Coordinates of C-alpha atoms in Angstrom, one line a residue:
Chain A
M1 CA 37.7 41.4 16.6
S2 CA 40.1 39.9 18.3
A3 CA 42.1 36.7 16.1
E4 CA 39.9 34.4 14.3
I5 CA 40.3 30.8 14.5
E6 CA 38.9 27.6 13.5
L7 CA 37.8 24.7 15.6
V8 CA 37.9 20.9 13.7
A9 CA 37.3 18.6 16.0
T10 CA 36.7 14.6 14.6
F11 CA 34.2 12.1 16.1
A12 CA 34.6 8.1 15.5
D13 CA 31.0 7.4 16.5
E14 CA 27.4 9.8 15.4
E15 CA 26.2 9.7 18.3
E16 CA 28.1 11.8 20.2
C17 CA 28.0 14.5 16.8
V18 CA 25.4 14.6 17.4
H19 CA 25.3 14.9 21.5
A20 CA 28.3 17.5 20.6
V21 CA 25.8 19.2 18.2
G22 CA 23.3 19.7 20.8
V23 CA 25.6 20.8 22.6
L24 CA 26.9 23.7 20.6
K25 CA 23.3 24.5 19.7
R26 CA 22.3 25.1 22.8
N27 CA 25.1 28.0 23.6
A28 CA 24.4 29.7 20.9
V29 CA 27.5 28.3 18.8
A30 CA 27.4 28.8 14.7
F31 CA 29.2 25.3 13.5
R32 CA 28.9 23.0 9.9
V33 CA 29.1 19.1 10.7
F34 CA 31.0 16.9 8.0
S35 CA 29.5 13.4 7.9
P36 CA 31.1 10.4 6.2
I37 CA 27.4 9.3 5.7
P38 CA 24.0 10.7 4.6
S39 CA 22.7 10.7 8.6
E40 CA 19.1 11.3 10.2
H41 CA 20.2 11.7 13.5
L42 CA 22.7 14.6 12.7
L43 CA 19.9 16.2 10.1
H44 CA 17.2 16.0 12.9
A45 CA 20.0 16.8 15.7
I46 CA 21.6 19.9 12.9
G47 CA 17.2 21.0 12.4
R48 CA 17.7 21.6 9.5
G49 CA 13.6 21.7 7.9
L50 CA 12.4 19.7 5.2
S51 CA 14.6 20.7 2.8
P52 CA 13.1 22.5 -0.7
V53 CA 13.8 20.5 -2.9
R54 CA 10.8 19.3 -2.6
K55 CA 8.7 22.5 -3.6
F56 CA 11.1 22.6 -6.6
V57 CA 9.6 19.2 -8.1
L58 CA 6.1 19.8 -7.4
M59 CA 6.9 22.7 -9.9
G60 CA 8.5 20.6 -12.1
G61 CA 5.5 18.5 -12.1
I62 CA 2.5 20.5 -12.5
A63 CA 4.6 22.0 -15.3
G64 CA 5.6 18.7 -16.9
V65 CA 1.9 17.6 -17.0
L66 CA 0.7 21.1 -18.7
T67 CA 3.6 20.8 -21.1
G68 CA 2.4 18.0 -22.2
L69 CA -0.9 18.8 -22.8
A70 CA -0.4 22.2 -24.9
V71 CA 1.9 20.0 -26.9
T72 CA -0.2 17.3 -27.4
V73 CA -3.2 20.0 -28.4
G74 CA -1.6 22.2 -29.7
T75 CA -0.2 19.6 -32.9
S76 CA -3.5 18.0 -32.2
W77 CA -5.1 21.8 -33.3
E78 CA -2.2 21.8 -35.9
W79 CA -2.4 18.9 -37.4
N80 CA -5.9 17.2 -37.3
L81 CA -5.7 13.4 -37.3
V82 CA -8.6 12.1 -38.3
A83 CA -8.6 7.6 -37.2
G84 CA -10.8 5.5 -36.4
G85 CA -13.4 8.1 -35.5
K86 CA -11.7 9.4 -32.7
P87 CA -12.2 13.2 -32.5
V88 CA -8.8 16.0 -33.0
V89 CA -8.7 15.7 -29.6
S90 CA -8.9 12.5 -27.2
I91 CA -7.5 12.9 -23.7
P92 CA -6.9 9.4 -23.0
P93 CA -4.0 9.1 -25.6
F94 CA -2.6 12.4 -23.9
I95 CA -2.5 11.5 -20.1
I96 CA 0.1 9.6 -21.5
I97 CA 2.7 12.1 -22.3
M98 CA 1.5 14.3 -19.7
F99 CA 2.5 11.8 -17.4
E100 CA 5.5 11.7 -18.5
L101 CA 6.8 14.8 -19.2
M102 CA 5.9 14.9 -15.6
V103 CA 8.0 12.5 -14.3
L104 CA 10.5 14.2 -17.1
F105 CA 10.7 17.3 -15.7
G106 CA 9.6 17.0 -11.7
G107 CA 13.2 13.9 -12.4
L108 CA 15.1 17.4 -14.3
S109 CA 13.9 19.5 -11.8
A110 CA 15.1 17.7 -8.5
A111 CA 18.1 16.8 -9.9
L112 CA 19.2 20.7 -10.7
S113 CA 17.3 21.8 -7.5
F114 CA 20.0 19.6 -5.3
F115 CA 23.0 21.3 -7.3
L116 CA 21.5 24.2 -6.6
F117 CA 21.0 23.7 -2.8
A118 CA 24.5 21.5 -2.4
R119 CA 25.7 23.9 -3.6
L120 CA 27.1 22.0 -6.3
P121 CA 29.6 21.8 -7.5
Q122 CA 32.2 22.9 -4.9
F123 CA 35.4 22.5 -6.3
D124 CA 37.9 24.4 -3.1
P125 CA 37.7 22.5 0.5
I126 CA 34.5 23.7 2.3
A127 CA 36.7 26.2 6.0
G128 CA 37.5 22.9 8.2
Y129 CA 37.1 19.8 5.5
S130 CA 39.3 17.2 5.8
E131 CA 39.6 13.4 3.4
K132 CA 38.8 11.9 6.8
F133 CA 35.6 13.0 7.0
G134 CA 35.2 11.7 3.4
A135 CA 36.1 8.0 4.8
D136 CA 34.9 7.0 8.3
R137 CA 34.2 10.5 10.8
F138 CA 32.1 12.4 11.6
G139 CA 33.3 16.7 11.7
I140 CA 32.4 19.4 13.5
A141 CA 34.2 22.7 13.2
V142 CA 33.6 25.9 15.3
E143 CA 34.6 29.2 14.0
C144 CA 35.8 31.7 17.0
D145 CA 37.7 33.9 18.9
E146 CA 41.0 33.1 20.5
A147 CA 38.5 34.2 23.6
H148 CA 35.9 31.3 23.6
S149 CA 38.0 28.4 21.6
A150 CA 38.8 26.8 24.9
K151 CA 35.8 27.1 26.5
I152 CA 34.2 25.6 22.5
E153 CA 36.6 22.8 22.8
A154 CA 36.1 21.7 26.0
L155 CA 32.6 21.1 25.1
M156 CA 33.8 19.1 22.6
R157 CA 35.8 16.8 24.1
E158 CA 33.0 16.9 27.0
A159 CA 30.9 15.6 24.1
G160 CA 33.8 13.0 23.0
A161 CA 35.9 14.4 20.8
E162 CA 39.1 12.7 20.0
E163 CA 41.0 14.9 18.6
V164 CA 40.1 18.6 18.1
A165 CA 42.8 20.8 16.1
H166 CA 43.2 24.2 15.8
Q167 CA 43.6 26.0 12.7
D168 CA 43.5 29.9 11.0
P169 CA 40.1 29.5 9.4
R170 CA 42.6 31.8 6.2
A171 CA 44.8 28.6 5.6
Q172 CA 42.1 26.1 5.2
A173 CA 42.5 25.3 1.2
S174 CA 45.9 23.2 2.0
V175 CA 44.0 20.6 4.5
A176 CA 43.9 17.4 3.4
N177 CA 45.1 14.6 6.8
Chain B
M1 CA 12.4 -26.3 13.6
S2 CA 15.0 -22.7 12.7
A3 CA 18.2 -23.3 11.8
H4 CA 19.3 -20.2 14.2
P5 CA 22.7 -20.3 15.5
Q6 CA 21.6 -16.9 17.0
A7 CA 18.3 -16.7 17.4
S8 CA 18.4 -20.1 19.7
A9 CA 21.2 -18.0 21.9
R10 CA 19.0 -15.8 22.9
P11 CA 15.9 -16.1 25.1
I12 CA 13.0 -17.0 23.4
A13 CA 10.1 -17.6 25.9
S14 CA 6.5 -18.0 24.4
E15 CA 5.6 -15.0 26.9
I16 CA 7.9 -12.6 24.4
I17 CA 4.6 -11.7 22.7
P18 CA 1.9 -12.1 25.8
G19 CA -1.0 -14.6 23.4
A20 CA -4.6 -13.5 22.9
T21 CA -5.9 -14.5 26.2
G22 CA -5.6 -11.3 28.2
V23 CA -7.7 -9.4 25.6
R24 CA -11.6 -9.4 25.8
V25 CA -13.8 -9.0 22.8
P26 CA -17.4 -6.6 24.3
L27 CA -20.2 -9.1 24.1
A28 CA -22.6 -6.1 22.3
L29 CA -20.3 -6.3 19.4
V30 CA -20.1 -9.4 19.2
A31 CA -24.2 -9.7 19.0
I32 CA -24.7 -7.3 16.5
L33 CA -22.0 -9.2 14.5
V34 CA -24.6 -12.4 14.6
V35 CA -27.6 -10.6 14.3
L36 CA -26.2 -8.7 11.2
T37 CA -24.7 -12.0 9.9
L38 CA -28.5 -13.8 10.7
I39 CA -29.4 -10.0 8.7
G40 CA -27.3 -11.9 5.9
V41 CA -28.7 -15.8 6.1
V42 CA -32.7 -15.1 5.6
G43 CA -32.0 -11.9 2.7
F44 CA -29.8 -14.2 0.8
V45 CA -32.8 -16.9 1.5
V46 CA -35.2 -15.0 1.3
G47 CA -33.8 -13.8 -2.1
V48 CA -32.8 -16.7 -3.6
V49 CA -36.4 -18.6 -2.7
T50 CA -38.5 -15.0 -3.7
E51 CA -37.1 -13.0 -5.8
T52 CA -37.1 -13.7 -9.9
E53 CA -34.1 -11.5 -10.3
P54 CA -29.9 -12.8 -9.3
H55 CA -30.3 -10.3 -6.7
A56 CA -29.0 -13.0 -4.4
W57 CA -26.4 -14.1 -6.9
Q58 CA -25.1 -11.1 -7.2
A59 CA -24.6 -9.6 -4.6
F60 CA -23.1 -12.9 -2.8
L61 CA -20.8 -13.2 -5.9
V62 CA -19.4 -9.5 -5.0
N63 CA -19.5 -10.1 -1.3
F64 CA -17.3 -13.3 -1.8
L65 CA -14.7 -11.4 -3.8
F66 CA -14.9 -8.9 -2.1
F67 CA -14.4 -9.7 1.8
F68 CA -12.0 -12.3 0.6
G69 CA -9.5 -10.2 -0.9
V70 CA -9.5 -8.4 2.3
A71 CA -8.3 -11.2 4.0
Q72 CA -6.4 -13.1 1.4
G73 CA -4.5 -9.4 0.4
G74 CA -3.8 -8.1 4.4
V75 CA -1.9 -12.4 4.5
M76 CA -0.5 -11.5 1.1
I77 CA 1.1 -8.1 3.4
S78 CA 2.1 -10.4 5.7
G79 CA 4.0 -12.5 3.5
A80 CA 6.1 -9.1 1.5
F81 CA 6.6 -8.2 5.2
Y82 CA 8.9 -10.8 5.6
L83 CA 10.1 -10.2 1.2
T84 CA 11.3 -6.9 2.4
Q85 CA 11.9 -7.8 5.5
A86 CA 10.2 -5.2 7.7
R87 CA 10.2 -4.4 10.7
W88 CA 9.3 -0.8 11.2
G89 CA 6.5 -1.5 13.0
G90 CA 7.8 -5.3 14.7
P91 CA 4.9 -8.0 15.8
G92 CA 1.6 -5.7 15.3
A93 CA 2.7 -5.1 12.2
Y94 CA 2.4 -8.6 11.2
R95 CA -0.4 -9.2 13.1
L96 CA -3.0 -6.1 12.2
A97 CA -2.3 -7.6 7.6
E98 CA -2.5 -11.3 9.3
S99 CA -6.1 -9.9 11.2
F100 CA -8.6 -10.9 9.1
Y101 CA -6.7 -14.5 8.3
L102 CA -9.8 -16.7 9.5
F103 CA -11.9 -15.4 7.2
I104 CA -10.2 -17.7 3.9
P105 CA -10.8 -21.0 5.2
V106 CA -14.8 -19.2 5.6
A107 CA -14.8 -18.3 2.1
F108 CA -13.3 -21.5 1.0
V109 CA -16.6 -23.0 2.4
L110 CA -18.7 -20.8 0.8
F111 CA -17.0 -20.7 -2.4
W112 CA -19.0 -23.7 -2.8
V113 CA -22.8 -21.9 -2.4
L114 CA -22.4 -20.5 -5.5
F115 CA -22.4 -23.8 -6.9
F116 CA -26.1 -23.8 -6.9
G117 CA -25.8 -20.7 -7.9
R118 CA -24.3 -21.4 -11.2
A119 CA -26.7 -20.8 -14.2
E120 CA -28.3 -17.7 -12.7
L121 CA -25.1 -15.6 -12.8
W122 CA -22.9 -17.2 -15.7
P123 CA -23.9 -17.6 -18.7
W124 CA -21.7 -20.8 -20.9
V125 CA -23.1 -22.8 -17.9
T126 CA -26.5 -23.0 -19.4
K127 CA -24.9 -21.6 -23.1
P128 CA -22.3 -23.2 -23.8
V129 CA -19.4 -20.7 -25.4
A130 CA -18.9 -22.3 -29.2
K131 CA -15.1 -20.9 -29.0
N132 CA -14.4 -22.5 -25.3
P133 CA -15.7 -24.9 -24.4
T134 CA -13.8 -27.5 -22.7
W135 CA -12.5 -23.8 -20.2
L136 CA -15.6 -23.5 -19.6
N137 CA -17.8 -25.6 -18.3
T138 CA -19.1 -26.9 -14.9
P139 CA -17.4 -29.1 -13.9
F140 CA -14.1 -28.0 -14.4
F141 CA -14.3 -24.9 -14.3
F142 CA -16.1 -25.7 -10.1
A143 CA -12.6 -28.4 -10.3
R144 CA -10.2 -25.8 -10.6
E145 CA -10.8 -22.6 -7.8
G146 CA -11.9 -24.9 -6.1
F147 CA -8.4 -26.8 -5.7
A148 CA -7.0 -23.2 -6.1
L149 CA -8.7 -21.9 -3.4
L150 CA -7.6 -25.0 -1.1
A151 CA -4.2 -24.7 -2.2
L152 CA -3.9 -21.1 -1.7
T153 CA -6.0 -21.5 1.4
L154 CA -3.3 -24.0 3.0
L155 CA -0.1 -22.4 2.4
D156 CA -2.1 -19.1 4.1
L157 CA -2.7 -22.0 7.2
W158 CA 0.8 -23.0 7.4
F159 CA 2.3 -19.2 6.3
I160 CA -0.1 -17.6 9.8
R161 CA 1.1 -20.9 12.1
T162 CA 4.8 -19.8 11.0
S163 CA 4.5 -15.9 10.7
Q164 CA 3.3 -16.6 14.7
R165 CA 6.3 -18.7 15.6
V166 CA 8.0 -17.6 18.7
D167 CA 11.0 -17.4 17.5
V168 CA 10.1 -15.8 14.7
R169 CA 8.1 -12.9 15.9
Q170 CA 11.1 -12.8 18.0
W171 CA 12.8 -11.6 15.2
A172 CA 9.9 -9.2 13.6
L173 CA 10.4 -7.3 17.3
S174 CA 14.0 -6.4 16.9
N175 CA 15.2 -4.2 15.4
D176 CA 18.8 -3.6 16.1
N177 CA 20.3 -6.1 13.7
I178 CA 20.7 -7.3 10.1
E179 CA 19.6 -10.6 10.5
M180 CA 17.2 -12.6 7.7
P181 CA 14.2 -14.0 9.6
P182 CA 14.2 -17.6 9.6
T183 CA 14.4 -20.1 7.5
A184 CA 11.0 -21.3 7.6
I185 CA 9.2 -18.2 6.9
R186 CA 11.6 -17.0 4.2
R187 CA 10.8 -20.0 1.7
I188 CA 6.9 -19.5 2.2
A189 CA 6.7 -16.2 1.5
P190 CA 7.7 -16.7 -1.7
A191 CA 6.2 -19.0 -2.5
L192 CA 2.8 -18.0 -0.8
A193 CA 3.7 -14.6 -3.2
L194 CA 3.7 -17.0 -6.6
T195 CA 0.3 -18.5 -5.3
Y196 CA -1.4 -15.0 -4.9
A197 CA -0.7 -14.0 -8.3
A198 CA -1.3 -17.3 -9.6
V199 CA -4.3 -17.8 -7.9
M200 CA -5.8 -15.1 -7.5
S201 CA -5.4 -13.9 -11.1
L202 CA -7.7 -16.7 -12.0
I203 CA -10.6 -16.3 -9.4
A204 CA -10.5 -12.3 -10.9
F205 CA -10.3 -14.8 -15.0
D206 CA -13.0 -17.3 -13.6
L207 CA -15.2 -15.6 -11.3
I208 CA -15.5 -12.0 -12.7
M209 CA -14.3 -12.6 -16.8
S210 CA -16.1 -15.2 -18.4
L211 CA -19.5 -13.8 -16.0
A212 CA -18.8 -12.1 -20.4
P213 CA -17.6 -14.6 -21.7
Q214 CA -16.5 -12.4 -24.8
W215 CA -14.5 -9.9 -23.0
K216 CA -10.8 -10.4 -22.2
S217 CA -8.3 -8.2 -21.0
T218 CA -5.0 -10.2 -20.1
L219 CA -4.0 -7.1 -17.5
F220 CA -7.4 -8.2 -15.3
G221 CA -5.7 -11.1 -13.4
A222 CA -3.1 -8.5 -11.9
F223 CA -5.3 -5.7 -11.5
F224 CA -8.0 -7.3 -9.3
F225 CA -4.8 -9.1 -7.1
A226 CA -3.9 -5.5 -7.2
G227 CA -7.1 -4.5 -5.6
A228 CA -7.5 -7.0 -3.3
F229 CA -3.8 -6.1 -1.2
W230 CA -4.9 -2.0 -1.4
S231 CA -8.1 -3.2 0.4
G232 CA -6.2 -5.2 2.3
I233 CA -3.9 -2.0 3.4
V234 CA -6.9 -0.1 4.0
A235 CA -8.6 -2.7 6.5
M236 CA -5.7 -1.8 8.0
A237 CA -5.2 0.8 8.2
L238 CA -8.5 1.6 9.4
T239 CA -8.2 -0.6 11.5
A240 CA -5.3 0.6 13.4
V241 CA -7.0 3.6 13.2
V242 CA -10.2 2.9 15.4
L243 CA -8.1 0.7 17.4
R244 CA -6.0 3.5 18.9
G245 CA -8.7 5.3 20.3
R246 CA -9.9 2.5 22.1
L247 CA -6.5 0.2 23.8
A248 CA -5.3 1.7 25.9
P249 CA -2.5 4.9 25.8
G250 CA 0.6 4.7 24.1
N251 CA -0.1 1.8 21.6
L252 CA 1.8 1.1 18.8
F253 CA -1.2 3.1 16.6
T254 CA -0.7 5.7 18.7
R255 CA 3.2 6.7 17.0
D256 CA 3.0 8.3 14.2
S257 CA 5.9 7.3 12.6
I258 CA 3.4 3.6 12.0
M259 CA 0.5 6.1 11.3
H260 CA 2.4 7.7 8.6
D261 CA 3.7 4.5 7.2
L262 CA 0.3 3.3 7.1
G263 CA -0.6 6.3 4.8
K264 CA 2.4 5.2 2.9
F265 CA 0.7 2.8 1.7
T266 CA -2.2 3.4 1.7
F267 CA -0.8 5.7 -1.2
A268 CA 1.6 4.9 -3.1
F269 CA -1.4 1.5 -3.7
S270 CA -4.0 3.6 -4.3
V271 CA -1.7 4.5 -6.9
F272 CA -0.6 1.0 -9.2
W273 CA -3.8 0.4 -8.8
A274 CA -5.0 3.4 -10.8
Y275 CA -2.0 2.5 -13.0
T276 CA -3.4 -1.3 -13.9
L277 CA -7.0 0.5 -14.4
F278 CA -5.1 2.7 -16.6
A279 CA -3.4 0.4 -18.7
Q280 CA -6.2 -1.9 -19.3
Y281 CA -8.6 1.5 -20.2
I282 CA -5.6 2.5 -23.0
V283 CA -5.7 -0.6 -24.8
I284 CA -9.2 -1.2 -25.1
W285 CA -9.6 2.4 -26.1
Y286 CA -7.2 2.5 -28.8
G287 CA -8.2 -1.0 -30.9
D288 CA -12.1 -0.1 -30.6
I289 CA -13.0 -3.2 -30.9
P290 CA -16.7 -4.2 -30.4
A291 CA -15.7 -7.1 -28.5
E292 CA -13.7 -4.8 -25.8
T293 CA -15.7 -1.7 -25.6
F294 CA -18.6 -3.7 -24.6
F295 CA -17.4 -3.7 -21.0
L296 CA -17.1 -0.4 -20.5
V297 CA -19.6 0.6 -22.8
V298 CA -22.1 -0.8 -20.3
R299 CA -20.5 1.2 -17.9
G300 CA -20.3 4.3 -19.2
A301 CA -16.7 3.8 -19.0
L302 CA -16.1 4.6 -21.9
I303 CA -15.2 9.1 -23.2
G304 CA -13.8 10.7 -25.7
G305 CA -14.8 7.8 -28.2
P306 CA -17.3 8.7 -31.1
A307 CA -20.7 9.9 -29.9
G308 CA -22.7 6.2 -28.9
Y309 CA -19.5 6.0 -27.3
T310 CA -20.2 9.4 -23.8
M311 CA -23.9 7.8 -23.7
Y312 CA -25.0 8.4 -20.4
T313 CA -25.6 5.0 -18.8
P314 CA -27.6 4.1 -15.4
W315 CA -23.6 2.3 -14.5
M316 CA -21.7 5.7 -15.4
I317 CA -22.2 7.4 -11.9
P318 CA -21.4 4.0 -9.5
T319 CA -18.6 3.2 -12.8
W320 CA -17.1 6.7 -11.9
T321 CA -16.5 6.3 -8.5
V322 CA -14.9 3.6 -7.6
P323 CA -11.2 5.0 -9.3
L324 CA -12.5 8.5 -7.1
L325 CA -12.7 7.0 -4.4
V326 CA -9.7 5.0 -4.8
W327 CA -7.5 6.3 -6.2
V328 CA -8.2 10.4 -6.4
L329 CA -9.5 10.7 -3.1
P330 CA -6.2 8.8 -1.6
F331 CA -3.9 10.6 -3.6
V332 CA -4.9 14.4 -3.0
V333 CA -5.5 13.8 1.0
L334 CA -2.6 12.0 1.9
M335 CA 0.0 13.4 -0.9
G336 CA 2.0 15.3 2.6
V337 CA 2.9 14.2 5.3
K338 CA 0.7 15.6 8.1
P339 CA -2.5 14.3 6.8
K340 CA -0.8 10.5 7.3
K341 CA -0.3 11.7 10.1
T342 CA -3.8 12.3 10.8
P343 CA -6.1 9.9 11.6
A344 CA -8.7 11.5 10.8
F345 CA -7.5 11.9 7.7
L346 CA -6.3 8.5 7.3
G347 CA -9.5 6.9 8.8
T348 CA -11.5 8.3 6.2
V349 CA -9.5 8.2 3.1
A350 CA -8.9 4.0 4.4
F351 CA -12.7 4.5 5.0
L352 CA -14.1 5.4 1.2
G353 CA -11.3 3.3 0.5
L354 CA -13.1 0.7 1.5
I355 CA -16.1 1.2 -0.3
G356 CA -14.6 1.8 -3.5
M357 CA -13.5 -1.6 -3.6
W358 CA -16.5 -2.8 -3.0
L359 CA -18.2 -0.9 -5.0
E360 CA -15.4 -1.9 -7.3
R361 CA -16.4 -5.9 -7.6
Y362 CA -19.8 -4.7 -8.0
V363 CA -19.2 -3.0 -11.1
L364 CA -18.1 -5.6 -12.3
V365 CA -20.0 -8.2 -11.9
V366 CA -23.0 -6.8 -11.8
P367 CA -23.5 -4.9 -14.8
S368 CA -22.4 -8.3 -16.8
I369 CA -25.7 -9.7 -15.3
T370 CA -27.8 -6.5 -15.4
P371 CA -26.8 -4.3 -17.8
R372 CA -29.8 -1.7 -18.2
Y373 CA -30.0 -1.1 -14.5
V374 CA -29.1 -0.9 -11.1
P375 CA -30.2 -3.2 -9.7
F376 CA -29.7 -2.2 -5.9
N377 CA -32.1 -3.0 -3.0
W378 CA -32.5 -4.9 -0.4
I379 CA -31.7 -8.2 -0.9
E380 CA -28.4 -6.8 -2.0
L381 CA -28.2 -4.8 1.0
A382 CA -28.7 -8.1 3.4
V383 CA -26.6 -10.0 1.5
T384 CA -23.5 -7.4 2.2
L385 CA -24.4 -7.1 6.5
G386 CA -24.6 -10.8 6.3
F387 CA -20.7 -11.0 4.9
L388 CA -19.7 -8.4 7.1
G389 CA -20.9 -9.5 9.4
I390 CA -19.7 -13.3 10.1
F391 CA -16.4 -11.2 8.2
G392 CA -15.4 -9.5 11.8
L393 CA -17.1 -13.0 13.7
C394 CA -13.8 -14.1 11.7
A395 CA -11.7 -11.8 12.4
I396 CA -12.5 -11.5 16.4
P397 CA -8.9 -13.8 17.0
G398 CA -6.9 -12.6 14.7
M399 CA -7.9 -9.4 15.6
K400 CA -7.4 -10.5 19.5
L401 CA -3.6 -11.3 18.2
T402 CA -2.9 -7.7 16.6
I403 CA -3.9 -6.1 20.6
A404 CA -2.1 -8.5 22.0
A405 CA 0.5 -7.2 20.2
A406 CA 0.0 -3.7 19.4
T407 CA -0.5 -3.2 23.5
A408 CA 2.2 -5.1 24.3
P409 CA 5.2 -3.7 26.2
Q410 CA 8.4 -5.7 24.5
V411 CA 7.0 -4.2 21.7
L412 CA 6.2 -0.8 22.2
E413 CA 9.9 -0.5 23.9
A414 CA 11.1 -2.1 20.1
A415 CA 9.3 0.9 18.6
E416 CA 10.3 3.1 20.1
E417 CA 12.5 4.5 17.5

């Protein structure tokens, strides 16, 4: 392999960044995108499918309902509370516990799986990240060998990049513009 | 008029959304609606004159509540759109919600028919309730209902008039700014929401709850207007699905995003309806006071109580069909994105949901009058068809505007994303 280098393009405009993502995808170039805002257009352009978090929320919710059922019915069997002529296991009030535990478990699994899939916490900056991508600029980082870098840089400039910086991918930790 | 400097700077022309002039309604449809109306009138008159049972009157009350709820719910949805500054469907969504508004003034007139059936419907008319004779007596009852309905009807008409003004339509059309809606509509919409809540609660307490004067549930008013709001939503969804295939290709309702939004509405407010239902149910279940539980016992709705409660009653099947159609079915079917965007699924859920809401009104009203059996017969069917006919005829002008808005090139262009 020839020397790897990291190209970091900066975009002032969301549309230009979306356009650049499209161009890079058409040219089969692997890339990372940084966005200062949660952008639906960018997500769509990257082609990332639906988040797997939703499946965990569903599983958490179902687990919550079952836990609520087990806890209420189990404790009622273990300690019979006979009140008002109602059956020991009476479903209507248990629905509330089942519902609340569904919300609790579903919510907690959403939070936990979000951290898991977002790979948080992340203490070291991701290669190519710069503070301006947390402020008002969009960024695209591409790792490539030097032979291709000129072509990729031209593609990104054509798409509207303000600036394309060359970085050594191994010296990323010190990046802070 | 509008004190909107930016709005007046942009070109305002009356042809921004074309009027309904070019829209034709099939003559056969009008004929069918007229025939249905006539069937209803005949059935009602025959029922009143020949039957000893109050079939015609109870069917009249049920259908009044249901169809008034759909029309009024629809107007309230349009009001809610303004309150939330909704522009996801452009003027098309507003016109769709307002499609049935003309039935509201007609319902105000129909309401007075109930005056003549009062002795057959409300028990306190002939046997005054000792506890509360100042509230439940004929003059005060019809005076306050009449006043409340008139106030709401006039506010609705004012709202609709403002909502269809050119500057308001223009605001709904453009999605590329963060402007607030024009001042006039911004003032009427909250007033409409408050009046809707108050008047619909009053209608629920008086017209439905006083059929069984011993029974009370504080949340009943909210339950009734949440149901009316939802019936408006499913009527919108069904209308959109029906129009989708009948209008020019590429009309607003062929958009996936519009179907998705209507599906989300249907899903969300069905859950809200179930929430208000369960909130009342659990309180009655826990309290276990005969003065409250009898309302559920008659309908076969109380389960898990002492042995007598789970007793079978003829009302059990209609009663349990209601949450099945209004909550379980929409919840299960519309949980995913795909079914929401599939017109066949959304349309079926909406259609069954409307039947469920009608059945809900039926189950709330009729068992209080005839608790021991389900009295449904041809007279009730005829009255229902009659209301459907009147409702359909009243929907024609609003529907024309909806069709115009859903096919206008400006709307389609603005709703591109």
